[in-house]
mmCIF file of C-alpha atoms in Angstrom:
data_model
loop_
_atom_site.group_PDB
_atom_site.id
_atom_site.type_symbol
_atom_site.label_atom_id
_atom_site.label_comp_id
_atom_site.label_asym_id
_atom_site.label_seq_id
_atom_site.Cartn_x
_atom_site.Cartn_y
_atom_site.Cartn_z
ATOM 1 C CA MET S 1 122.416 136.735 15.097
ATOM 2 C CA SER S 2 122.081 136.996 18.816
ATOM 3 C CA GLY S 3 120.772 133.978 20.744
ATOM 4 C CA ASP S 4 117.857 133.812 23.106
ATOM 5 C CA PRO S 5 118.974 135.030 26.619
ATOM 6 C CA ARG S 6 117.073 132.217 28.277
ATOM 7 C CA SER S 7 118.835 129.625 26.132
ATOM 8 C CA GLU S 8 122.218 131.104 26.981
ATOM 9 C CA SER S 9 121.346 131.042 30.687
ATOM 10 C CA ASN S 10 120.291 127.386 30.548
ATOM 11 C CA ALA S 11 123.439 126.479 28.660
ATOM 12 C CA SER S 12 125.560 128.243 31.254
ATOM 13 C CA ARG S 13 123.780 126.389 34.088
ATOM 14 C CA ILE S 14 124.355 123.048 32.350
ATOM 15 C CA LEU S 15 128.050 123.816 31.928
ATOM 16 C CA ASP S 16 128.309 124.741 35.579
ATOM 17 C CA MET S 17 126.639 121.474 36.630
ATOM 18 C CA SER S 18 128.939 119.478 34.361
ATOM 19 C CA ALA S 19 131.944 121.186 35.824
ATOM 20 C CA THR S 20 130.716 120.423 39.315
ATOM 21 C CA ARG S 21 130.294 116.720 38.546
ATOM 22 C CA CYS S 22 133.765 116.527 37.081
ATOM 23 C CA GLY S 23 135.248 118.242 40.120
ATOM 24 C CA ALA S 24 136.289 121.319 38.095
ATOM 25 C CA PHE S 25 135.422 124.243 40.373
ATOM 26 C CA ASP S 26 136.477 127.785 39.833
ATOM 27 C CA GLU S 27 137.014 130.001 42.856
ATOM 28 C CA SER S 28 133.528 131.514 42.848
ATOM 29 C CA GLN S 29 131.831 128.105 42.612
ATOM 30 C CA LEU S 30 133.938 126.713 45.459
ATOM 31 C CA VAL S 31 133.001 129.623 47.702
ATOM 32 C CA THR S 32 129.336 129.062 46.864
ATOM 33 C CA VAL S 33 129.512 125.339 47.714
ATOM 34 C CA MET S 34 131.347 126.059 50.967
ATOM 35 C CA ALA S 35 128.680 128.573 51.917
ATOM 36 C CA LEU S 36 125.768 126.251 51.107
ATOM 37 C CA HIS S 37 127.290 123.007 52.414
ATOM 38 C CA PRO S 38 129.750 123.712 55.229
ATOM 39 C CA LEU S 39 131.735 120.903 56.832
ATOM 40 C CA TRP S 40 129.538 120.652 59.941
ATOM 41 C CA GLN S 41 126.456 120.010 57.804
ATOM 42 C CA ARG S 42 128.147 117.151 55.990
ATOM 43 C CA LEU S 43 129.365 115.669 59.270
ATOM 44 C CA LEU S 44 125.885 116.053 60.714
ATOM 45 C CA SER S 45 124.658 113.599 58.089
ATOM 46 C CA PHE S 46 126.602 110.841 59.861
ATOM 47 C CA VAL S 47 125.379 111.595 63.409
ATOM 48 C CA PRO S 48 122.369 109.194 63.191
ATOM 49 C CA ALA S 49 124.723 106.439 62.028
ATOM 50 C CA GLY S 50 127.025 107.119 64.981
ATOM 51 C CA ILE S 51 124.135 106.996 67.463
ATOM 52 C CA ALA S 52 122.873 103.700 66.028
ATOM 53 C CA CYS S 53 126.399 102.257 66.186
ATOM 54 C CA GLY S 54 126.734 103.328 69.834
ATOM 55 C CA LEU S 55 123.458 101.606 70.715
ATOM 56 C CA GLY S 56 124.687 98.463 68.988
ATOM 57 C CA VAL S 57 127.895 98.504 71.039
ATOM 58 C CA TRP S 58 125.864 99.003 74.244
ATOM 59 C CA GLN S 59 123.623 96.026 73.437
ATOM 60 C CA PHE S 60 126.731 93.948 72.721
ATOM 61 C CA ARG S 61 128.216 94.873 76.114
ATOM 62 C CA ARG S 62 124.946 94.047 77.896
ATOM 63 C CA ARG S 63 125.015 90.621 76.257
ATOM 64 C CA PHE S 64 128.442 89.813 77.732
ATOM 65 C CA GLU S 65 127.468 91.249 81.138
ATOM 66 C CA LYS S 66 124.456 88.946 81.338
ATOM 67 C CA ILE S 67 126.426 85.936 80.133
ATOM 68 C CA LYS S 68 128.910 86.564 82.935
ATOM 69 C CA ALA S 69 126.084 86.995 85.487
ATOM 70 C CA ILE S 70 124.505 83.688 84.410
ATOM 71 C CA GLU S 71 127.856 81.928 84.769
ATOM 72 C CA VAL S 72 128.295 83.334 88.287
ATOM 73 C CA CYS S 73 124.726 82.334 89.181
ATOM 74 C CA ASN S 74 125.150 78.751 87.977
ATOM 75 C CA ARG S 75 128.515 78.453 89.727
ATOM 76 C CA GLN S 76 127.103 79.692 93.043
ATOM 77 C CA PHE S 77 124.051 77.433 92.903
ATOM 78 C CA ALA S 78 126.341 74.469 92.266
ATOM 79 C CA LEU S 79 128.027 75.021 95.652
ATOM 80 C CA PRO S 80 126.713 73.230 98.757
ATOM 81 C CA PRO S 81 124.185 75.437 100.602
ATOM 82 C CA GLY S 82 125.489 77.399 103.567
ATOM 83 C CA ASP S 83 123.850 77.448 106.982
ATOM 84 C CA ASN S 84 123.579 79.628 110.076
ATOM 85 C CA THR S 85 127.312 79.442 110.716
ATOM 86 C CA LEU S 86 128.026 81.620 107.663
ATOM 87 C CA LEU S 87 125.893 84.406 109.113
ATOM 88 C CA LEU S 88 127.532 84.010 112.494
ATOM 89 C CA GLN S 89 130.967 84.526 110.929
ATOM 90 C CA ASP S 90 130.501 87.668 108.814
ATOM 91 C CA LEU S 91 127.285 89.170 107.436
ATOM 92 C CA ARG S 92 129.266 91.411 105.087
ATOM 93 C CA GLN S 93 130.882 88.465 103.324
ATOM 94 C CA VAL S 94 127.508 86.796 102.823
ATOM 95 C CA GLU S 95 126.095 90.009 101.342
ATOM 96 C CA LEU S 96 128.900 90.143 98.775
ATOM 97 C CA GLN S 97 128.326 86.543 97.627
ATOM 98 C CA ALA S 98 125.568 86.956 95.059
ATOM 99 C CA TYR S 99 123.332 83.908 94.528
ATOM 100 C CA ARG S 100 124.860 82.099 97.533
ATOM 101 C CA VAL S 101 122.264 79.580 98.713
ATOM 102 C CA LEU S 102 121.631 79.504 102.468
ATOM 103 C CA ASP S 103 119.580 77.008 104.484
ATOM 104 C CA LEU S 104 118.656 78.943 107.611
ATOM 105 C CA ARG S 105 116.837 78.265 110.847
ATOM 106 C CA GLY S 106 115.297 80.952 113.021
ATOM 107 C CA ASP S 107 112.201 82.753 114.271
ATOM 108 C CA TRP S 108 110.072 85.186 112.273
ATOM 109 C CA VAL S 109 109.146 88.545 113.785
ATOM 110 C CA HIS S 110 105.921 89.060 111.845
ATOM 111 C CA GLU S 111 104.785 92.210 113.644
ATOM 112 C CA GLU S 112 107.925 93.984 112.328
ATOM 113 C CA THR S 113 107.138 93.210 108.678
ATOM 114 C CA ARG S 114 107.765 95.903 106.079
ATOM 115 C CA LEU S 115 105.681 95.968 102.888
ATOM 116 C CA VAL S 116 107.558 97.239 99.831
ATOM 117 C CA GLY S 117 105.376 98.626 97.083
ATOM 118 C CA PRO S 118 103.088 98.867 95.305
ATOM 119 C CA ARG S 119 105.141 96.903 92.802
ATOM 120 C CA PRO S 120 104.081 95.163 89.565
ATOM 121 C CA CYS S 121 103.769 91.413 89.391
ATOM 122 C CA PRO S 122 107.281 89.858 89.234
ATOM 123 C CA ARG S 123 108.473 88.376 85.968
ATOM 124 C CA TYR S 124 108.882 84.894 87.486
ATOM 125 C CA VAL S 125 105.113 84.581 88.074
ATOM 126 C CA SER S 126 103.623 82.333 85.398
ATOM 127 C CA GLU S 127 101.126 83.763 82.930
ATOM 128 C CA HIS S 128 98.434 81.418 84.273
ATOM 129 C CA SER S 129 98.878 82.682 87.822
ATOM 130 C CA ARG S 130 99.294 86.276 86.688
ATOM 131 C CA SER S 131 95.931 86.332 84.903
ATOM 132 C CA GLY S 132 94.063 85.799 88.173
ATOM 133 C CA ALA S 133 96.078 88.195 90.317
ATOM 134 C CA ASN S 134 96.091 91.939 90.735
ATOM 135 C CA PRO S 135 98.917 93.318 88.556
ATOM 136 C CA PHE S 136 100.206 95.287 91.559
ATOM 137 C CA GLY S 137 101.130 94.099 95.014
ATOM 138 C CA TYR S 138 103.761 94.204 97.747
ATOM 139 C CA PHE S 139 106.944 92.405 98.695
ATOM 140 C CA VAL S 140 106.701 91.062 102.249
ATOM 141 C CA VAL S 141 109.974 91.768 104.091
ATOM 142 C CA THR S 142 110.101 90.193 107.564
ATOM 143 C CA PRO S 143 112.926 90.135 110.144
ATOM 144 C CA LEU S 144 114.377 86.709 110.874
ATOM 145 C CA GLN S 145 116.013 86.082 114.223
ATOM 146 C CA VAL S 146 118.614 83.585 113.076
ATOM 147 C CA GLU S 147 119.415 80.969 115.665
ATOM 148 C CA GLY S 148 122.501 82.115 117.573
ATOM 149 C CA LEU S 149 122.681 85.555 115.917
ATOM 150 C CA GLY S 150 121.896 88.899 117.509
ATOM 151 C CA PRO S 151 119.842 89.995 120.514
ATOM 152 C CA VAL S 152 116.213 89.118 121.065
ATOM 153 C CA ALA S 153 115.147 92.782 121.050
ATOM 154 C CA ALA S 154 116.367 94.892 118.121
ATOM 155 C CA PRO S 155 117.562 98.477 118.729
ATOM 156 C CA VAL S 156 115.445 101.366 117.427
ATOM 157 C CA ASP S 157 116.946 104.060 115.183
ATOM 158 C CA ASP S 158 116.095 107.785 115.038
ATOM 159 C CA SER S 159 113.065 107.218 112.783
ATOM 160 C CA GLY S 160 111.539 104.773 115.287
ATOM 161 C CA LEU S 161 112.337 101.770 113.076
ATOM 162 C CA ALA S 162 113.688 98.624 114.718
ATOM 163 C CA TRP S 163 117.074 97.578 113.319
ATOM 164 C CA TRP S 164 117.525 93.855 112.592
ATOM 165 C CA PRO S 165 120.638 91.926 111.510
ATOM 166 C CA VAL S 166 118.732 89.857 108.927
ATOM 167 C CA LEU S 167 115.665 90.735 106.853
ATOM 168 C CA VAL S 168 114.050 88.306 104.410
ATOM 169 C CA ASN S 169 112.018 89.159 101.325
ATOM 170 C CA ARG S 170 109.403 86.433 101.674
ATOM 171 C CA GLY S 171 107.776 87.007 98.293
ATOM 172 C CA TRP S 172 105.162 89.069 96.488
ATOM 173 C CA ILE S 173 101.460 89.134 97.405
ATOM 174 C CA PRO S 174 98.608 90.841 95.493
ATOM 175 C CA ARG S 175 97.412 94.173 96.826
ATOM 176 C CA GLU S 176 93.989 92.852 97.847
ATOM 177 C CA GLN S 177 95.578 90.341 100.252
ATOM 178 C CA VAL S 178 97.519 92.891 102.316
ATOM 179 C CA ALA S 179 94.645 93.329 104.783
ATOM 180 C CA ASP S 180 94.352 89.542 105.160
ATOM 181 C CA TYR S 181 98.063 89.305 105.903
ATOM 182 C CA TRP S 182 97.902 91.798 108.791
ATOM 183 C CA LYS S 183 94.743 90.096 110.037
ATOM 184 C CA ASN S 184 96.624 86.784 110.177
ATOM 185 C CA VAL S 185 99.553 88.437 111.969
ATOM 186 C CA ARG S 186 97.257 89.805 114.687
ATOM 187 C CA ALA S 187 95.426 86.492 115.027
ATOM 188 C CA PHE S 188 98.636 84.499 115.456
ATOM 189 C CA ALA S 189 99.978 87.019 117.976
ATOM 190 C CA GLU S 190 96.831 86.671 120.099
ATOM 191 C CA ASN S 191 96.726 82.878 120.004
ATOM 192 C CA THR S 192 100.353 82.086 120.824
ATOM 193 C CA THR S 193 102.932 83.146 123.332
ATOM 194 C CA THR S 194 105.604 83.428 120.611
ATOM 195 C CA PRO S 195 104.711 85.932 117.854
ATOM 196 C CA SER S 196 106.815 83.998 115.371
ATOM 197 C CA GLY S 197 104.676 80.906 115.851
ATOM 198 C CA GLY S 198 107.717 78.701 116.368
ATOM 199 C CA GLN S 199 111.057 78.162 114.693
ATOM 200 C CA THR S 200 111.146 77.871 110.914
ATOM 201 C CA GLU S 201 113.531 76.682 108.221
ATOM 202 C CA LEU S 202 113.934 78.301 104.829
ATOM 203 C CA ARG S 203 116.191 78.495 101.783
ATOM 204 C CA ALA S 204 117.290 81.963 100.678
ATOM 205 C CA VAL S 205 119.913 83.916 98.737
ATOM 206 C CA PRO S 206 121.271 87.473 99.190
ATOM 207 C CA GLN S 207 118.791 89.985 97.767
ATOM 208 C CA GLN S 208 120.025 92.286 95.018
ATOM 209 C CA GLN S 209 119.811 95.874 96.243
ATOM 210 C CA GLU S 210 117.652 98.269 94.235
ATOM 211 C CA LYS S 211 118.554 101.893 93.538
ATOM 212 C CA SER S 212 116.104 104.755 93.218
ATOM 213 C CA SER S 213 115.327 105.983 89.708
ATOM 214 C CA PHE S 214 112.861 108.158 87.847
ATOM 215 C CA PHE S 215 110.347 105.299 87.859
ATOM 216 C CA MET S 216 111.083 104.192 91.438
ATOM 217 C CA PRO S 217 110.870 106.884 94.148
ATOM 218 C CA ARG S 218 113.034 107.005 97.230
ATOM 219 C CA ASN S 219 112.064 105.127 100.372
ATOM 220 C CA ARG S 220 110.642 107.095 103.286
ATOM 221 C CA PRO S 221 111.487 105.035 106.407
ATOM 222 C CA GLN S 222 110.299 107.805 108.731
ATOM 223 C CA ASP S 223 106.796 107.398 107.237
ATOM 224 C CA HIS S 224 107.087 103.592 107.027
ATOM 225 C CA LYS S 225 106.760 103.743 103.227
ATOM 226 C CA TRP S 226 109.091 101.668 101.066
ATOM 227 C CA PHE S 227 109.138 101.421 97.286
ATOM 228 C CA ARG S 228 112.397 99.588 96.609
ATOM 229 C CA LEU S 229 114.372 96.786 98.236
ATOM 230 C CA ASP S 230 117.209 98.445 100.135
ATOM 231 C CA SER S 231 118.459 96.839 103.343
ATOM 232 C CA LYS S 232 119.550 100.106 104.976
ATOM 233 C CA ASP S 233 116.232 101.879 104.410
ATOM 234 C CA LEU S 234 114.324 98.785 105.527
ATOM 235 C CA GLY S 235 116.213 98.707 108.822
ATOM 236 C CA GLY S 236 118.425 95.669 108.333
ATOM 237 C CA ARG S 237 122.069 94.732 107.948
ATOM 238 C CA LEU S 238 121.542 91.880 105.496
ATOM 239 C CA LEU S 239 118.605 91.429 103.112
ATOM 240 C CA LEU S 240 117.870 87.922 101.834
ATOM 241 C CA GLU S 241 115.360 86.619 99.301
ATOM 242 C CA GLU S 242 113.410 83.491 100.182
ATOM 243 C CA LEU S 243 113.270 80.870 97.436
ATOM 244 C CA ASP S 244 110.302 78.753 96.473
ATOM 245 C CA GLU S 245 112.319 75.696 97.467
ATOM 246 C CA GLN S 246 112.389 73.698 100.664
ATOM 247 C CA SER S 247 115.499 73.264 102.740
ATOM 248 C CA PRO S 248 116.438 69.638 103.498
ATOM 249 C CA VAL S 249 115.178 69.923 107.089
ATOM 250 C CA GLN S 250 111.903 71.615 106.184
ATOM 251 C CA SER S 251 108.687 69.621 106.317
ATOM 252 C CA ASP S 252 106.378 69.391 103.320
ATOM 253 C CA ALA S 253 103.549 71.235 105.046
ATOM 254 C CA THR S 254 103.601 75.013 105.388
ATOM 255 C CA HIS S 255 104.009 76.091 108.987
ATOM 256 C CA PRO S 256 100.490 76.619 110.420
ATOM 257 C CA LYS S 257 101.626 79.773 112.225
ATOM 258 C CA ASP S 258 102.800 81.448 109.022
ATOM 259 C CA PRO S 259 100.569 84.437 108.071
ATOM 260 C CA LEU S 260 101.356 83.731 104.414
ATOM 261 C CA ALA S 261 100.103 80.139 104.606
ATOM 262 C CA SER S 262 96.589 80.975 103.371
ATOM 263 C CA LEU S 263 97.625 83.691 100.900
ATOM 264 C CA SER S 264 98.832 83.717 97.300
ATOM 265 C CA VAL S 265 102.532 84.387 97.727
ATOM 266 C CA TYR S 266 104.904 84.211 94.764
ATOM 267 C CA ARG S 267 108.600 83.451 95.230
ATOM 268 C CA PRO S 268 111.368 82.783 92.693
ATOM 269 C CA THR S 269 113.201 79.501 92.254
ATOM 270 C CA SER S 270 116.942 79.148 91.710
ATOM 271 C CA HIS S 271 116.218 78.669 87.996
ATOM 272 C CA ASP S 272 114.284 81.951 87.870
ATOM 273 C CA LEU S 273 117.180 83.897 89.376
ATOM 274 C CA CYS S 274 119.510 82.669 86.613
ATOM 275 C CA GLN S 275 117.164 83.951 83.918
ATOM 276 C CA PHE S 276 116.738 87.478 82.574
ATOM 277 C CA TYR S 277 113.661 89.124 81.111
ATOM 278 C CA ILE S 278 115.847 90.099 78.134
ATOM 279 C CA SER S 279 118.150 87.174 77.383
ATOM 280 C CA PRO S 280 121.719 87.486 76.041
ATOM 281 C CA GLU S 281 120.507 86.090 72.705
ATOM 282 C CA THR S 282 117.960 88.898 72.462
ATOM 283 C CA HIS S 283 120.687 91.466 73.158
ATOM 284 C CA ALA S 284 122.727 89.927 70.315
ATOM 285 C CA ASN S 285 119.767 90.311 67.945
ATOM 286 C CA TYR S 286 119.299 93.908 69.075
ATOM 287 C CA SER S 287 122.971 94.694 68.444
ATOM 288 C CA ILE S 288 122.806 93.232 64.921
ATOM 289 C CA THR S 289 119.724 95.345 64.229
ATOM 290 C CA TRP S 290 121.432 98.535 65.424
ATOM 291 C CA PHE S 291 124.637 97.818 63.471
ATOM 292 C CA THR S 292 122.613 97.173 60.311
ATOM 293 C CA LEU S 293 120.699 100.405 60.792
ATOM 294 C CA SER S 294 123.983 102.241 61.392
ATOM 295 C CA ALA S 295 125.400 100.952 58.101
ATOM 296 C CA MET S 296 122.268 102.022 56.217
ATOM 297 C CA LEU S 297 122.334 105.500 57.749
ATOM 298 C CA ALA S 298 126.045 105.852 56.991
ATOM 299 C CA PHE S 299 125.369 104.958 53.350
ATOM 300 C CA LEU S 300 122.594 107.542 53.166
ATOM 301 C CA GLY S 301 124.932 110.164 54.630
ATOM 302 C CA TRP S 302 127.591 109.298 52.065
ATOM 303 C CA TYR S 303 125.033 109.326 49.251
ATOM 304 C CA ARG S 304 123.900 112.801 50.262
ATOM 305 C CA ASN S 305 127.434 114.205 50.247
ATOM 306 C CA ARG S 306 129.010 112.174 47.442
ATOM 307 C CA ARG S 307 128.977 115.060 44.901
ATOM 308 C CA LEU S 308 130.372 117.650 47.282
ATOM 309 C CA PRO S 309 134.094 118.418 47.380
ATOM 310 C CA ILE S 310 136.206 117.546 50.381
ATOM 311 C CA LEU S 311 136.985 120.830 52.103
#
């Protein structure tokens, strides 16, 4: 008595599946598996796990980089502040000393100010202050004629931009106050014989240079348009960042001849410079998340290929 063809076919398929699970492949079955599941497809199953693992390693490296930067920052701020004599010795050495606090004395050259922006509100601005300010504004970069350093008149380069030994990022102002700033500069220039309004004292640190990126276009000095803080493009040898802290010789009152005196200017403190928007602890949490995801994806890749032979 002959059996049903469909029953025989099902029985044959079941035997084939059983043989596959037990690892018993004949030559034809092995060729079929190799054709349907080549090695590159099985390896491709682990690519997402490798990417997640790489991101975890990168977050782990960023954590140690920021820990080291915070240690350098705290060590530099613990040193006694430098003064004008450091700038008189070697500007290059001062530029290389990140977070080196300087108490300087000199004259502002307000009419040579460069506005860098528009830039979003800095991270060190408190949420209370940020709620009442325009989210975009400009960094005010003004030349400082340090006492005993450089000529009174700065040379002019090919783009018509005056070149100064020292430039100072005086802080960030909202966009709507830019016109008021230039109005104050013109008023002070008309009412005094010295455009700087007299000698000033300030506390500053070397400014970290910014590089152009996809989100930050290149500066155009020939058009007097700046979008990032770069001393060379701004026409200066050394770029400093003024702190929201008074030097020991500075009076409590803001200098009346300062165009920023009546404006909302935001500057960082030494504590702000030693903080990061993404802290090292956050990077550690990110790395744990990526490593966990990598392990899960690796398990899924293994689960997908667990019944296939090793070719």
